[in-house]
Amino acid sequence: MTTPAPRTTLPRTFTRDLAPHDGQTVRLQGFVHARRDLGGVQFLVLRDVTGIAQCVGQNLTLPMPESSVEVIGTVKAHAKAPGGYEIQAQQVHVLSEAVQAPPVEIPKMEWNVNPETTLDYRYVTVRGLKERATLKVQAEIVAAFREHLIDEGFTEIYSPKIVSAGAEGGANLFELDYFGQRAYLAQSPQLYKQIMVGTFERVFEVAPVFRAEEHATSRHLNEYLSLDVELGFIESEEDVMDVETRLLSAIMTRLRARASAEFDLLGAAIPDVPQHIPRIELLEARRLVQERYGHAVGGKDLDPEGERLLSQHYAEQHGTDFVFVTKYPKAARPFYAYPEGDLTRGFDLLFRGIEITSGGQRIHEHAMLLQSLREYRIDPAQMEGYTEVFKHGMPPHGGFAIGAERLTAKLLGIANVRYARAFPRDRHRLLP
Amino acid sequence: MTTPAPRTTLPRTFTRDLAPHDGQTVRLQGFVHARRDLGGVQFLVLRDVTGIAQCVGQNLTLPMPESSVEVIGTVKAHAKAPGGYEIQAQQVHVLSEAVQAPPVEIPKMEWNVNPETTLDYRYVTVRGLKERATLKVQAEIVAAFREHLIDEGFTEIYSPKIVSAGAEGGANLFELDYFGQRAYLAQSPQLYKQIMVGTFERVFEVAPVFRAEEHATSRHLNEYLSLDVELGFIESEEDVMDVETRLLSAIMTRLRARASAEFDLLGAAIPDVPQHIPRIELLEARRLVQERYGHAVGGKDLDPEGERLLSQHYAEQHGTDFVFVTKYPKAARPFYAYPEGDLTRGFDLLFRGIEITSGGQRIHEHAMLLQSLREYRIDPAQMEGYTEVFKHGMPPHGGFAIGAERLTAKLLGIANVRYARAFPRDRHRLLP
């Protein structure tokens, strides 16, 4: 079994910080990343959150991979060791011994197993280098999102996830029993962020949302992290796109400063965000992909192939990964989208071929909202909890939402959004 | 109805920034906080997110309170006006007219209505000055929580809220149908934050948790915001309490810098966090309240009155609002608490008479965990999704969780935690 490490006054050193300790005795803590016993000499590669260190010694304990250990030894420059230093280990203390080998070799960059299997064992495969890098990038995206919006005068809100009705009228809702009442899991904080514009004018939220969508695609999750923004006293949806442009720029700046190593590990590039992201009206975008690529888009919207082609056009012709598609028709937008004839002030943001944001100006007047509900054939009585808000002088406002996993996946070249979430939920997956 | 405000190149000025514009024409935007028509002259008090401004003029439109408006006028020093300046208004444009008066007078500090009514109409009462201040303080608490932990090397995680089993064995879970499978709403991210210690060593999460508790108390919500922390490679729960002490200190520092006005408005004081928060073992604490106050605590824990008295003792004798109660017995802790004989390495943090945190060291070894499940008479088969994690060399670790609303309430002297959340959920309340 395991032996308690002796208490020591030696502070912990991280593997990335060996150079300043050259020649000194240090205490490392981490996981057994790899081990090799050459008879007279043992090698143990220790992994901590900052990197790895090669530890060499004699008569060393070499517990099973992923065991957690403490190594006490002397730092020595060694050209062939990772980072240019190795540890001449005097002691290896096992803090907690693994009792089963992981289903994949954690140190390897590629695992030759069914990807579903890596999700089944996510409670340990999440230690993989790519997995760690992906989730670290996600945390930095979210941190930049908050930090930038706070700098622009936004206030964070925390809206309920157990709700009495869906924000978009009832489809795709998970239902639950709430002390005998029927309740649902929020598919969006839409109503609440609009209400809170009345309090703070500019608000954001970072929280899970839930969509009971039956279909399995590479871009949908049944539970995902929604980065929501809403702001009041706007002139039009143009103001909202301006905020989103600055926000994306701030996110990329933070990623460059704090996650370059992760992008390098994953072979991905951090995009430049142009000062002005191009904006094209939907009808014009449909015409463009038809004329330029011969792709006729059905329906009222852009289909995934249309999104891909439009992005390709902007990448090739304008050198940018980003494009706003604006003026979506009512048929492709929820009832609360601000109307302009048959169109709305709704927009999508495409990034590298896929929509990563939906946003727009919202209806802020009570009478206009009731009119819209009639047009959408939604019973106003059912939406009273929503419409009452607009009796109280809501200012012109708009906002958008970014799916954190989808943005992470597209930034890192991850084909399926499930691998951009630590513990994904899909049609069949509730574990771990 | 409303008239569109003319587009103007005049940038928006906030009400707190009038002084530097003395004598200049400015454009304000906000809500009609109050209005008065003296016949020849009209007064309109405009409220924006930074404060209020008194606007005076002739033949001004004075729409219903809470309407959103834009005022164009000249800044003039005026000793009796709030902030020392008033606006000599040339134009009032109604951006969006309120069509119904709010159920309370938003500008008043005290509302003489049933508090339940203010919750019923939360979609507009949330504009109240006290409500805004409360929710602003909460946002600053959460921002400080994240900022400090990131500074200490923690990484944010996002765990699923739809889960297949409860973290604490099955009580108080909301159940839902997940595509034909039985699923639950997570009552805690406990398992997931422990797993992620294997990836990032130190992690935190800010997310809603759900407790299907039937009882209505002033300290419980059925959905609340949990501020969760977990860290690996600890020696004991002492390390966890050290992290929490520094964290609380950072929170109070940020509140002093960014929310002093809100504390003043609410008549509350930001507490000092001692460098070392006193720590007392539970058995000793029970003895103390018995001997000092004659209060005999039943059960194995501290009851609410015991918590109150113990806090009182530390406030009076040691001058601090904070005290850690340590070494809780197994009977008062979940199966994953690290055992020491009949006790555990679990602790609570009391603040001003109430527990605001539960934390401790966790079991990190597989065999010890199975033994604990047996002792707690929990079927290991039911907890396999949890126990499998511990086959993989989890390091010694521990953590804690802070209920954001409870901390907010205690800091601000709010007696019922429901008023420290924008849209509370209780036994009967699903709206708004």
PDB file of C-alpha atoms in Angstrom, chain A residues 1-2 7 12 14 27 29-31 47-49 66-68 95-102 123-124 126-127 132 135-136 138-139 142 146 150 155-156 158-164 174-179 181-183 185 192 195-196 198-201 208 210 212-214 222-223 225 233 235 254 258 364-365 388-389 391-396 421 423 425-432, chain B residues 1-2 7 12 14 27 29-31 47-49 66-68 95-102 123-124 126-127 132 135-136 138-139 142 146 150 155-156 158-164 174-179 181-183 185 192 195-196 198-201 208 210 212-214 222-223 225 233 235 254 258 364-365 388-389 391-396 421 423 425-432:
ATOM      1  CA  MET A   1       0.000   0.000   0.000  1.00  0.00           C
ATOM      2  CA  THR A   2       1.050   3.581   0.303  1.00  0.00           C
ATOM      3  CA  ARG A   7       6.621  15.867   6.710  1.00  0.00           C
ATOM      4  CA  ARG A  12       7.160  21.991  -3.289  1.00  0.00           C
ATOM      5  CA  PHE A  14       7.042  22.554  -9.863  1.00  0.00           C
ATOM      6  CA  ARG A  27      10.655  18.185  -3.569  1.00  0.00           C
ATOM      7  CA  GLN A  29       4.848  16.131  -6.424  1.00  0.00           C
ATOM      8  CA  GLY A  30       2.768  14.687  -9.205  1.00  0.00           C
ATOM      9  CA  PHE A  31       1.705  11.590 -11.075  1.00  0.00           C
ATOM     10  CA  ARG A  47       3.955  14.869 -14.338  1.00  0.00           C
ATOM     11  CA  ASP A  48       2.569  17.840 -12.504  1.00  0.00           C
ATOM     12  CA  VAL A  49       0.241  20.583 -13.692  1.00  0.00           C
ATOM     13  CA  GLU A  66      -0.892   7.516 -12.638  1.00  0.00           C
ATOM     14  CA  SER A  67       0.017   6.784  -9.029  1.00  0.00           C
ATOM     15  CA  SER A  68       0.643  10.031  -7.201  1.00  0.00           C
ATOM     16  CA  LEU A  95       1.292   9.244  -1.922  1.00  0.00           C
ATOM     17  CA  SER A  96      -1.431   7.090  -3.440  1.00  0.00           C
ATOM     18  CA  GLU A  97      -0.871   3.991  -5.486  1.00  0.00           C
ATOM     19  CA  ALA A  98      -2.918   3.324  -8.595  1.00  0.00           C
ATOM     20  CA  VAL A  99      -4.559  -0.090  -8.342  1.00  0.00           C
ATOM     21  CA  GLN A 100      -5.519  -0.356 -11.991  1.00  0.00           C
ATOM     22  CA  ALA A 101      -3.819   0.734 -15.205  1.00  0.00           C
ATOM     23  CA  PRO A 102      -5.681   3.414 -17.169  1.00  0.00           C
ATOM     24  CA  TYR A 123     -12.636  10.227 -15.132  1.00  0.00           C
ATOM     25  CA  VAL A 124      -9.049   9.271 -15.906  1.00  0.00           C
ATOM     26  CA  VAL A 126      -9.254  13.659 -18.734  1.00  0.00           C
ATOM     27  CA  ARG A 127      -5.660  13.598 -17.477  1.00  0.00           C
ATOM     28  CA  ARG A 132      -5.870  18.960 -20.254  1.00  0.00           C
ATOM     29  CA  LEU A 135      -9.951  22.268 -20.972  1.00  0.00           C
ATOM     30  CA  LYS A 136      -7.305  24.795 -19.998  1.00  0.00           C
ATOM     31  CA  GLN A 138     -11.709  26.655 -22.330  1.00  0.00           C
ATOM     32  CA  ALA A 139     -11.055  28.037 -18.858  1.00  0.00           C
ATOM     33  CA  VAL A 142     -14.247  31.953 -20.077  1.00  0.00           C
ATOM     34  CA  ARG A 146     -15.709  37.750 -17.884  1.00  0.00           C
ATOM     35  CA  ILE A 150     -16.417  43.574 -16.443  1.00  0.00           C
ATOM     36  CA  THR A 155     -22.300  42.928 -14.272  1.00  0.00           C
ATOM     37  CA  GLU A 156     -22.519  39.174 -13.838  1.00  0.00           C
ATOM     38  CA  TYR A 158     -27.029  34.188 -11.948  1.00  0.00           C
ATOM     39  CA  SER A 159     -30.380  33.165 -13.342  1.00  0.00           C
ATOM     40  CA  PRO A 160     -32.421  30.117 -12.341  1.00  0.00           C
ATOM     41  CA  LYS A 161     -32.004  26.902 -14.300  1.00  0.00           C
ATOM     42  CA  ILE A 162     -35.279  25.436 -13.040  1.00  0.00           C
ATOM     43  CA  VAL A 163     -37.977  27.386 -14.844  1.00  0.00           C
ATOM     44  CA  SER A 164     -41.695  27.249 -15.430  1.00  0.00           C
ATOM     45  CA  PHE A 174     -36.154  18.659 -20.254  1.00  0.00           C
ATOM     46  CA  GLU A 175     -39.073  18.312 -17.896  1.00  0.00           C
ATOM     47  CA  LEU A 176     -38.929  17.645 -14.183  1.00  0.00           C
ATOM     48  CA  ASP A 177     -41.230  17.315 -11.251  1.00  0.00           C
ATOM     49  CA  TYR A 178     -40.845  20.291  -8.913  1.00  0.00           C
ATOM     50  CA  PHE A 179     -42.695  19.423  -5.713  1.00  0.00           C
ATOM     51  CA  GLN A 181     -45.475  21.250 -10.268  1.00  0.00           C
ATOM     52  CA  ARG A 182     -44.268  20.725 -13.800  1.00  0.00           C
ATOM     53  CA  ALA A 183     -40.970  22.506 -14.377  1.00  0.00           C
ATOM     54  CA  LEU A 185     -34.527  23.039 -17.303  1.00  0.00           C
ATOM     55  CA  TYR A 192     -33.608  36.740 -17.195  1.00  0.00           C
ATOM     56  CA  ILE A 195     -34.928  41.557 -17.099  1.00  0.00           C
ATOM     57  CA  MET A 196     -31.543  42.303 -15.590  1.00  0.00           C
ATOM     58  CA  GLY A 198     -33.434  46.875 -16.226  1.00  0.00           C
ATOM     59  CA  THR A 199     -31.173  46.622 -13.176  1.00  0.00           C
ATOM     60  CA  PHE A 200     -27.594  46.760 -14.447  1.00  0.00           C
ATOM     61  CA  GLU A 201     -28.033  47.898 -18.096  1.00  0.00           C
ATOM     62  CA  PRO A 208     -25.078  25.621 -18.178  1.00  0.00           C
ATOM     63  CA  PHE A 210     -30.037  22.336 -21.395  1.00  0.00           C
ATOM     64  CA  ALA A 212     -33.414  17.964 -25.013  1.00  0.00           C
ATOM     65  CA  GLU A 213     -32.471  17.548 -28.659  1.00  0.00           C
ATOM     66  CA  GLU A 214     -32.796  13.951 -29.744  1.00  0.00           C
ATOM     67  CA  ASN A 222     -27.605  18.282 -24.495  1.00  0.00           C
ATOM     68  CA  GLU A 223     -25.949  20.303 -21.749  1.00  0.00           C
ATOM     69  CA  LEU A 225     -21.880  26.122 -21.169  1.00  0.00           C
ATOM     70  CA  PHE A 233     -29.611  51.545 -24.487  1.00  0.00           C
ATOM     71  CA  GLU A 235     -29.267  52.038 -31.198  1.00  0.00           C
ATOM     72  CA  ARG A 254      -5.639  36.410 -23.372  1.00  0.00           C
ATOM     73  CA  ARG A 258      -1.796  32.439 -21.292  1.00  0.00           C
ATOM     74  CA  HIS A 364     -38.432  45.936 -25.932  1.00  0.00           C
ATOM     75  CA  GLU A 365     -42.017  47.242 -26.186  1.00  0.00           C
ATOM     76  CA  GLU A 388     -45.141  41.301 -18.092  1.00  0.00           C
ATOM     77  CA  VAL A 389     -41.534  42.458 -17.935  1.00  0.00           C
ATOM     78  CA  LYS A 391     -44.794  46.731 -19.300  1.00  0.00           C
ATOM     79  CA  HIS A 392     -42.073  48.496 -17.359  1.00  0.00           C
ATOM     80  CA  GLY A 393     -40.201  50.627 -19.868  1.00  0.00           C
ATOM     81  CA  MET A 394     -37.475  48.243 -20.967  1.00  0.00           C
ATOM     82  CA  PRO A 395     -34.885  50.181 -22.966  1.00  0.00           C
ATOM     83  CA  PRO A 396     -33.847  49.113 -26.467  1.00  0.00           C
ATOM     84  CA  ARG A 421     -16.235  19.373 -22.712  1.00  0.00           C
ATOM     85  CA  PHE A 423     -17.994  15.384 -19.098  1.00  0.00           C
ATOM     86  CA  ARG A 425     -23.943  14.760 -22.114  1.00  0.00           C
ATOM     87  CA  ASP A 426     -25.478  13.409 -25.276  1.00  0.00           C
ATOM     88  CA  ARG A 427     -28.497  11.341 -26.193  1.00  0.00           C
ATOM     89  CA  HIS A 428     -26.997   8.216 -24.594  1.00  0.00           C
ATOM     90  CA  ARG A 429     -24.342   9.494 -22.252  1.00  0.00           C
ATOM     91  CA  LEU A 430     -24.991  10.260 -18.591  1.00  0.00           C
ATOM     92  CA  LEU A 431     -21.696   8.909 -17.253  1.00  0.00           C
ATOM     93  CA  PRO A 432     -19.264   9.723 -15.879  1.00  0.00           C
TER      94      PRO A 432
ATOM     95  CA  MET B   1     -46.383  55.579 -27.690  1.00  0.00           C
ATOM     96  CA  THR B   2     -42.676  56.063 -27.838  1.00  0.00           C
ATOM     97  CA  ARG B   7     -29.454  59.861 -33.725  1.00  0.00           C
ATOM     98  CA  ARG B  12     -23.688  59.087 -23.522  1.00  0.00           C
ATOM     99  CA  PHE B  14     -23.411  58.673 -16.931  1.00  0.00           C
ATOM    100  CA  ARG B  27     -26.887  63.133 -23.230  1.00  0.00           C
ATOM    101  CA  GLN B  29     -29.960  57.664 -20.649  1.00  0.00           C
ATOM    102  CA  GLY B  30     -31.806  55.757 -17.997  1.00  0.00           C
ATOM    103  CA  PHE B  31     -35.103  55.152 -16.267  1.00  0.00           C
ATOM    104  CA  ARG B  47     -31.634  56.737 -12.804  1.00  0.00           C
ATOM    105  CA  ASP B  48     -28.868  54.940 -14.604  1.00  0.00           C
ATOM    106  CA  VAL B  49     -26.596  52.170 -13.408  1.00  0.00           C
ATOM    107  CA  GLU B  66     -39.612  53.196 -14.926  1.00  0.00           C
ATOM    108  CA  SER B  67     -40.051  54.326 -18.525  1.00  0.00           C
ATOM    109  CA  SER B  68     -36.678  54.479 -20.226  1.00  0.00           C
ATOM    110  CA  LEU B  95     -37.170  55.404 -25.487  1.00  0.00           C
ATOM    111  CA  SER B  96     -39.784  53.032 -24.144  1.00  0.00           C
ATOM    112  CA  GLU B  97     -42.817  54.017 -22.176  1.00  0.00           C
ATOM    113  CA  ALA B  98     -43.916  52.019 -19.170  1.00  0.00           C
ATOM    114  CA  VAL B  99     -47.548  50.958 -19.600  1.00  0.00           C
ATOM    115  CA  GLN B 100     -48.090  49.912 -15.993  1.00  0.00           C
ATOM    116  CA  ALA B 101     -46.881  51.311 -12.704  1.00  0.00           C
ATOM    117  CA  PRO B 102     -44.613  48.986 -10.711  1.00  0.00           C
ATOM    118  CA  TYR B 123     -38.928  41.097 -12.794  1.00  0.00           C
ATOM    119  CA  VAL B 124     -39.330  44.769 -11.925  1.00  0.00           C
ATOM    120  CA  VAL B 126     -35.136  43.755  -8.962  1.00  0.00           C
ATOM    121  CA  ARG B 127     -34.568  47.354 -10.083  1.00  0.00           C
ATOM    122  CA  ARG B 132     -29.415  46.193  -7.148  1.00  0.00           C
ATOM    123  CA  LEU B 135     -26.848  41.606  -6.487  1.00  0.00           C
ATOM    124  CA  LYS B 136     -23.899  43.836  -7.274  1.00  0.00           C
ATOM    125  CA  GLN B 138     -22.855  39.115  -5.048  1.00  0.00           C
ATOM    126  CA  ALA B 139     -21.260  39.654  -8.453  1.00  0.00           C
ATOM    127  CA  VAL B 142     -17.954  35.826  -7.234  1.00  0.00           C
ATOM    128  CA  ARG B 146     -12.394  33.506  -9.300  1.00  0.00           C
ATOM    129  CA  ILE B 150      -6.703  31.916 -10.590  1.00  0.00           C
ATOM    130  CA  THR B 155      -8.219  26.292 -12.992  1.00  0.00           C
ATOM    131  CA  GLU B 156     -11.937  26.693 -13.536  1.00  0.00           C
ATOM    132  CA  TYR B 158     -17.505  23.122 -15.760  1.00  0.00           C
ATOM    133  CA  SER B 159     -19.115  19.934 -14.526  1.00  0.00           C
ATOM    134  CA  PRO B 160     -22.405  18.444 -15.682  1.00  0.00           C
ATOM    135  CA  LYS B 161     -25.582  19.308 -13.833  1.00  0.00           C
ATOM    136  CA  ILE B 162     -27.516  16.371 -15.238  1.00  0.00           C
ATOM    137  CA  VAL B 163     -26.095  13.339 -13.494  1.00  0.00           C
ATOM    138  CA  SER B 164     -26.838   9.676 -13.052  1.00  0.00           C
ATOM    139  CA  PHE B 174     -34.606  16.384  -8.275  1.00  0.00           C
ATOM    140  CA  GLU B 175     -35.323  13.631 -10.750  1.00  0.00           C
ATOM    141  CA  LEU B 176     -35.828  13.994 -14.480  1.00  0.00           C
ATOM    142  CA  ASP B 177     -36.407  11.868 -17.504  1.00  0.00           C
ATOM    143  CA  TYR B 178     -33.333  11.863 -19.732  1.00  0.00           C
ATOM    144  CA  PHE B 179     -34.377  10.283 -23.018  1.00  0.00           C
ATOM    145  CA  GLN B 181     -33.179   7.084 -18.537  1.00  0.00           C
ATOM    146  CA  ARG B 182     -33.624   8.241 -14.967  1.00  0.00           C
ATOM    147  CA  ALA B 183     -31.367  11.189 -14.231  1.00  0.00           C
ATOM    148  CA  LEU B 185     -29.912  17.375 -11.034  1.00  0.00           C
ATOM    149  CA  TYR B 192     -16.243  16.061 -10.685  1.00  0.00           C
ATOM    150  CA  ILE B 195     -11.709  13.970 -10.662  1.00  0.00           C
ATOM    151  CA  MET B 196     -10.370  17.234 -12.037  1.00  0.00           C
ATOM    152  CA  GLY B 198      -6.197  14.604 -11.322  1.00  0.00           C
ATOM    153  CA  THR B 199      -5.961  16.964 -14.285  1.00  0.00           C
ATOM    154  CA  PHE B 200      -5.301  20.431 -12.864  1.00  0.00           C
ATOM    155  CA  GLU B 201      -4.388  19.701  -9.199  1.00  0.00           C
ATOM    156  CA  PRO B 208     -25.881  26.235  -9.738  1.00  0.00           C
ATOM    157  CA  PHE B 210     -30.041  21.774  -6.803  1.00  0.00           C
ATOM    158  CA  ALA B 212     -35.020  19.039  -3.465  1.00  0.00           C
ATOM    159  CA  GLU B 213     -35.404  19.918   0.199  1.00  0.00           C
ATOM    160  CA  GLU B 214     -39.030  20.158   1.177  1.00  0.00           C
ATOM    161  CA  ASN B 222     -33.754  24.735  -3.752  1.00  0.00           C
ATOM    162  CA  GLU B 223     -31.392  26.122  -6.360  1.00  0.00           C
ATOM    163  CA  LEU B 225     -24.974  29.204  -6.619  1.00  0.00           C
ATOM    164  CA  PHE B 233      -1.293  17.340  -2.767  1.00  0.00           C
ATOM    165  CA  GLU B 235      -0.997  17.410   3.957  1.00  0.00           C
ATOM    166  CA  ARG B 254     -12.300  43.491  -3.493  1.00  0.00           C
ATOM    167  CA  ARG B 258     -15.523  47.997  -5.540  1.00  0.00           C
ATOM    168  CA  HIS B 364      -8.289   9.518  -1.843  1.00  0.00           C
ATOM    169  CA  GLU B 365      -7.576   5.764  -1.690  1.00  0.00           C
ATOM    170  CA  GLU B 388     -13.637   3.904 -10.084  1.00  0.00           C
ATOM    171  CA  VAL B 389     -11.904   7.279 -10.049  1.00  0.00           C
ATOM    172  CA  LYS B 391      -8.269   3.307  -8.688  1.00  0.00           C
ATOM    173  CA  HIS B 392      -6.023   5.785 -10.445  1.00  0.00           C
ATOM    174  CA  GLY B 393      -3.709   7.203  -7.835  1.00  0.00           C
ATOM    175  CA  MET B 394      -5.669  10.238  -6.696  1.00  0.00           C
ATOM    176  CA  PRO B 395      -3.418  12.418  -4.530  1.00  0.00           C
ATOM    177  CA  PRO B 396      -4.420  13.506  -1.025  1.00  0.00           C
ATOM    178  CA  ARG B 421     -30.783  35.818  -5.070  1.00  0.00           C
ATOM    179  CA  PHE B 423     -34.867  34.864  -8.874  1.00  0.00           C
ATOM    180  CA  ARG B 425     -36.551  28.993  -6.113  1.00  0.00           C
ATOM    181  CA  ASP B 426     -38.252  27.609  -3.048  1.00  0.00           C
ATOM    182  CA  ARG B 427     -40.797  24.937  -2.301  1.00  0.00           C
ATOM    183  CA  HIS B 428     -43.576  26.964  -3.943  1.00  0.00           C
ATOM    184  CA  ARG B 429     -41.807  29.435  -6.154  1.00  0.00           C
ATOM    185  CA  LEU B 430     -41.023  28.799  -9.808  1.00  0.00           C
ATOM    186  CA  LEU B 431     -41.769  32.328 -11.062  1.00  0.00           C
ATOM    187  CA  PRO B 432     -40.517  34.623 -12.336  1.00  0.00           C
TER     188      PRO B 432
END
